[in-house]
Coordinates of C-alpha atoms in Angstrom, one line a residue:
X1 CA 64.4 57.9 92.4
X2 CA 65.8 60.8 93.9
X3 CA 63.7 61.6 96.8
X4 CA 64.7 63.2 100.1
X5 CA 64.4 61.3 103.3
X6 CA 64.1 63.5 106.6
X7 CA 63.9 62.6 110.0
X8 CA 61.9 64.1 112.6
X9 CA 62.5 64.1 115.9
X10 CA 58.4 63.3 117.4
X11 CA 57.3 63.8 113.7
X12 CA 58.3 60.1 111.7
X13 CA 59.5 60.9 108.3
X14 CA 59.2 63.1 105.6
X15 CA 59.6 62.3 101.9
X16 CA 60.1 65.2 99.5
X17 CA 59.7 64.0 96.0
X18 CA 60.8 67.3 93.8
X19 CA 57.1 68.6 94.1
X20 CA 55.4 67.0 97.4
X21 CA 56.0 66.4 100.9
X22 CA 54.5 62.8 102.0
X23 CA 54.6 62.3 105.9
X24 CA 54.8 58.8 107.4
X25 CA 54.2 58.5 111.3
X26 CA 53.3 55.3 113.9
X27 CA 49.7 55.4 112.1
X28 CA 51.3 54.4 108.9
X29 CA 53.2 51.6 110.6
X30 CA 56.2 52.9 111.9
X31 CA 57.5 51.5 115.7
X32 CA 57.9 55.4 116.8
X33 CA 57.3 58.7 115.8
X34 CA 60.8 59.1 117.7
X35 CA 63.1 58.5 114.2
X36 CA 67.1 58.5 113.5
X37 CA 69.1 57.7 111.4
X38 CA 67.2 56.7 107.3
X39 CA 69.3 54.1 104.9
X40 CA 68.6 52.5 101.9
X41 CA 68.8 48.7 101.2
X42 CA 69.9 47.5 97.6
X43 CA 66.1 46.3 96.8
X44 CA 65.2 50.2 97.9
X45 CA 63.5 49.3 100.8
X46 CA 64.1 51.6 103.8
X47 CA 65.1 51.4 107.3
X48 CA 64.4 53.6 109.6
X49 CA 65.6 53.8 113.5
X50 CA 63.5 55.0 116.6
X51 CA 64.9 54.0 120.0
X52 CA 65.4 50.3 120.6
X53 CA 63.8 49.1 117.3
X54 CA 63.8 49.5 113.4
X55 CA 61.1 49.4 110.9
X56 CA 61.6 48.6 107.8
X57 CA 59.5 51.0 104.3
X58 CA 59.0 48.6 100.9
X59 CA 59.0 50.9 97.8
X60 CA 55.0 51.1 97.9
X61 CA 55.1 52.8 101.7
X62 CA 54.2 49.3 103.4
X63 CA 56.3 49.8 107.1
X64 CA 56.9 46.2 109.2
X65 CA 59.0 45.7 111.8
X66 CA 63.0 45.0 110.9
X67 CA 63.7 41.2 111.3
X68 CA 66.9 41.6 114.0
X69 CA 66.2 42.3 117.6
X70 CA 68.7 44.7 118.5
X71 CA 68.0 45.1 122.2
X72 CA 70.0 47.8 122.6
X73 CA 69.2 52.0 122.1
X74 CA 70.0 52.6 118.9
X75 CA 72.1 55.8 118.1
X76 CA 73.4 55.6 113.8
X77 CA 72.8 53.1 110.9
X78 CA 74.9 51.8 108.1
X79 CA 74.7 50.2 105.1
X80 CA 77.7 49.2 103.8
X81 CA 79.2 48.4 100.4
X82 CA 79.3 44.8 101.4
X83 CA 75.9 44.7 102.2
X84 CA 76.2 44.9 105.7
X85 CA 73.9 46.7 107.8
X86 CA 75.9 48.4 110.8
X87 CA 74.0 49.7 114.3
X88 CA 75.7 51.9 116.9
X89 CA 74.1 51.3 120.1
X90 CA 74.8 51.8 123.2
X91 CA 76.1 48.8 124.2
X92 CA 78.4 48.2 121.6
X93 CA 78.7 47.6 117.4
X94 CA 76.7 45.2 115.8
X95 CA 77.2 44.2 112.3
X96 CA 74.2 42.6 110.6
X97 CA 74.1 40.2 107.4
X98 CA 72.3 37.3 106.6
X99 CA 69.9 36.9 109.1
X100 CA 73.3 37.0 111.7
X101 CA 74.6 39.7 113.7
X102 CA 78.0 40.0 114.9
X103 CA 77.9 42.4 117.8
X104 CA 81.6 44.2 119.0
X105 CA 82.0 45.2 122.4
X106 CA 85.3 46.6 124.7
X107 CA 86.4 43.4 125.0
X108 CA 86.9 43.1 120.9
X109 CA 89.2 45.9 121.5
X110 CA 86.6 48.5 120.0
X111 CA 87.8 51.7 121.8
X112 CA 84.8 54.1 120.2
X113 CA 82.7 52.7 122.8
X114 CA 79.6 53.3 122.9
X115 CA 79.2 53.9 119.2
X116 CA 77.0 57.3 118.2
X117 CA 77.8 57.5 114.9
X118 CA 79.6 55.4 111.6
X119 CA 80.4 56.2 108.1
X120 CA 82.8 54.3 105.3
X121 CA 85.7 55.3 102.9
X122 CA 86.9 54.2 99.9
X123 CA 88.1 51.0 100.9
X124 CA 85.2 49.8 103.1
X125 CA 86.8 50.6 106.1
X126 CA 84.3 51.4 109.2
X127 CA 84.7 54.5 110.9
X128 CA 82.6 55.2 114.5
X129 CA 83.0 57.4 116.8
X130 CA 81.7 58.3 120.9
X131 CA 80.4 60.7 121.7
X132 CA 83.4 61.9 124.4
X133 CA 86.8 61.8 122.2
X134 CA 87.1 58.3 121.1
X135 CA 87.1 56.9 117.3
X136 CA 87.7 53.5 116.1
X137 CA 88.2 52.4 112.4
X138 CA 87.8 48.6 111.3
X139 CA 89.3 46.9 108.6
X140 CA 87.4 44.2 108.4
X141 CA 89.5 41.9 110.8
X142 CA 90.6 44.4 113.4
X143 CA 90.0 48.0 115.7
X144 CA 92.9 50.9 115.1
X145 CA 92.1 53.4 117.7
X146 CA 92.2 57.0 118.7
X147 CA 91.7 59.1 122.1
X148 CA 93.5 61.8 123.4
X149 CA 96.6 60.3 123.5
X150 CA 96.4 60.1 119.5
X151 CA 95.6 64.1 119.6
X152 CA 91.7 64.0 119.4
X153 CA 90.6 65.9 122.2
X154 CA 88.0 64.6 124.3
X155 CA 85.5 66.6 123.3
X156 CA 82.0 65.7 122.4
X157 CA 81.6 64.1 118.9
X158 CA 78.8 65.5 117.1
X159 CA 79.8 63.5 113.6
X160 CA 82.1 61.9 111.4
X161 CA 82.5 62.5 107.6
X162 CA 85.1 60.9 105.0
X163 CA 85.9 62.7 101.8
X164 CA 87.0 62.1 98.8
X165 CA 90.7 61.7 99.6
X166 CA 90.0 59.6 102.6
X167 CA 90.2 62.3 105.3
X168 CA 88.0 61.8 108.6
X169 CA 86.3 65.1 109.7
X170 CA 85.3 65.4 112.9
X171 CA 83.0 67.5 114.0
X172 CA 82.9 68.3 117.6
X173 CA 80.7 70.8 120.6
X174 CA 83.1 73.4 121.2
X175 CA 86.1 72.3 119.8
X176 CA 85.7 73.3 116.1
X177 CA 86.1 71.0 113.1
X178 CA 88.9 68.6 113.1
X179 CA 90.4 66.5 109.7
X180 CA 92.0 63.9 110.4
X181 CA 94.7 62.4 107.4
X182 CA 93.9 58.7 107.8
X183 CA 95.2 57.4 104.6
X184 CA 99.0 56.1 106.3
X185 CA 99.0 52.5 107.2
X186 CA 98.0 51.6 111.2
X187 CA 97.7 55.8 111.7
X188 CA 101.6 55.8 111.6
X189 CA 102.7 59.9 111.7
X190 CA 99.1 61.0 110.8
X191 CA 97.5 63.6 113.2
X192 CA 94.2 65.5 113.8
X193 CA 94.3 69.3 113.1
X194 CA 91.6 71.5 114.4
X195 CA 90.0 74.3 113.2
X196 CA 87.9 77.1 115.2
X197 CA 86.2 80.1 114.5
X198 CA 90.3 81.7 114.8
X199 CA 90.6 79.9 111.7
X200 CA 87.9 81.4 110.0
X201 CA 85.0 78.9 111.0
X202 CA 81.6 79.5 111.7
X203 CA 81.4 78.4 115.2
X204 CA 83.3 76.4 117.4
X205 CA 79.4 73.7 117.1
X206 CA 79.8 71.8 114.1
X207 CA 77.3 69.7 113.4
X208 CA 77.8 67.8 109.8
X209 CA 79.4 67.8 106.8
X210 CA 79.2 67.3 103.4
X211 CA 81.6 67.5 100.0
X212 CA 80.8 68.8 96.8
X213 CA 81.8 67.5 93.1
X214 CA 84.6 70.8 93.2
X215 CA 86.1 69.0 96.9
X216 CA 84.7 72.1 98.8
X217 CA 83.2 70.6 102.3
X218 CA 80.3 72.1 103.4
X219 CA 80.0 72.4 107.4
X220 CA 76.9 72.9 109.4
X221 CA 77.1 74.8 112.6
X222 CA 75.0 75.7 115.7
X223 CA 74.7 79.0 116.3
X224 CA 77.3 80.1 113.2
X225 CA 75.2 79.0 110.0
X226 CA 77.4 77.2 107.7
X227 CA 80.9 77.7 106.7
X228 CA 82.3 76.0 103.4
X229 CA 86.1 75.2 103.4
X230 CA 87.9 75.5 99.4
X231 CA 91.1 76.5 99.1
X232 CA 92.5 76.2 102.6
X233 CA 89.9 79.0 103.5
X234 CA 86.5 79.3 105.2
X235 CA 83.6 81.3 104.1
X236 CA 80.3 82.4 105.7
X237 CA 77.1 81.2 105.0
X238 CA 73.8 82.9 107.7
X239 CA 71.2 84.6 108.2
X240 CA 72.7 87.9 106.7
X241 CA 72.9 85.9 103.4
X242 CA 69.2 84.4 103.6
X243 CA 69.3 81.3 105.7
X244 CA 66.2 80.9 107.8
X245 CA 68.3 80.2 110.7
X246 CA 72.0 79.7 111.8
X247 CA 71.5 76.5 114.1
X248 CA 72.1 73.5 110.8
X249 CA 71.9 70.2 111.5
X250 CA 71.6 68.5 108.1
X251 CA 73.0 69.1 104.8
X252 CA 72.0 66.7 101.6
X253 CA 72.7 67.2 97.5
X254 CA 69.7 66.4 95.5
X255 CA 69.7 65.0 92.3
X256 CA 69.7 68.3 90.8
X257 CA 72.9 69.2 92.5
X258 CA 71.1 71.8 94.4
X259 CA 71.9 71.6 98.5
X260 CA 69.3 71.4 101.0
X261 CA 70.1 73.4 104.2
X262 CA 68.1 71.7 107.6
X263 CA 67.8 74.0 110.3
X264 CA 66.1 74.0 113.7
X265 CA 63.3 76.1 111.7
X266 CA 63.1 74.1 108.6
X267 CA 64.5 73.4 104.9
X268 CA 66.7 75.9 103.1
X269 CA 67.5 75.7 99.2

């Protein structure tokens, strides 16, 4: 339908449906005011994560509790072109279909342990990564992993993003924003390259990413307000062009093309 989902940190959710924001908190139904990470199901219905549990929003704003028990804090969710939900938690991976879950751990050879944060390419692979230098991509029968020995320095992971070619970009506390070419088979001669505000970027923060219809990636900083990388070149986007602040932490295309800007003092458009 087009709506924008927003999580708020204390607040529950907001949805913003072109003309109206609608709030939904623990009154309504939902297990915390404390929410993450927002997906979509195929039959619409939401989920929505808060610490250790996740509730589940049918299309007429009903909330129950999700069906799996995940035991576990709960840090990203993912729902995956197969119809498989995937739940970074602390203790591990857990893939969830069918009523089953199918939970990986160190000893499944899952290096990007514990799990903060998973996206997917192209080809349905799984990409997660730690938060201290560590990612792991799936296939769909086994781990391929990366740490500092790879060239990812272990620097806290903020997020991962794939783009439209298939690259993984990293961004990192400190460290900058790193692509990463993962389109060669078993990582064979790819590397990670970094780039920093000597490059051009923002801020050395980075906290997301998004691409554009043109290929331009859009980047998120703390501190730097938002660079956008087209051509092999970063420009500036802050407060001196009319951003409400320069600390962005989420970045989303509606259905009107037009890109909403989250910042520690509220939406930009």
């Amino acid at each position: 339908e087009g709506n924008i989902w927003m999580s708020c940190w204390g607040y529950g959710v907001v949805k913003y449906s072109g003309s109206v924001f609608v709030h939904f908190t623990a009154k309504d139904g939902l297990l915390s005011n404390f929410s993450g990470s927002i997906v979509q199901l195929e039959n619409n219905d939401l989920l929505i994560s808060s610490g250790f549990e996740i509730s589940r929003m049918k299309e007429d704003g009903s909330i129950f509790p999700f069906e799996a028990k995940i035991n576990s804090k709960i840090y990203a969710l993912h729902y995956s072109k197969k119809r498989i939900l995937w739940i970074a938690t602390e203790d591990g991976l857990i893939a969830y279909s069918n009523g089953k879950q199918k939970r990986f751990t160190q000893k499944d050879d899952f290096g990007a342990f514990p799990a903060t944060t998973i996206v997917e390419d192209s080809k349905g692979n799984i990409w997660c990564s730690s938060l201290f230098g560590k990612l792991s991509c799936y296939d769909g029968t086994k781990f391929i992993n990366y740490s500092e020995k790879d060239g990812l320095k272990p620097d806290y992971i903020y997020s991962i993003y794939t783009d439209s070619k298939d690259n993984v970009w990293i961004s990192t506390w400190a460290a900058g924003l790193c692509k990463f070419d993962a389109r060669l088979p078993d990582g064979q001669g790819n590397k990670f390259t970094y780039f920093t505000k000597n490059d051009g970027l923002a801020s050395n923060n980075v906290m997301t990413m998004l691409e554009d219809e043109k290929g331009w990636l859009w980047i998120g900083t703390y501190g730097g307000g938002m660079s956008v990388y087209k051509d092999s070149k970063f420009n500036t986007i802050s407060t001196k062009n009319g951003l409400n602040d320069d600390a962005v932490v989420a970045l989303v295309f509606d259905k009107s093309n037009d890109l909403w800007i989250a910042t520690t003092k509220g939406l930009n458009r």
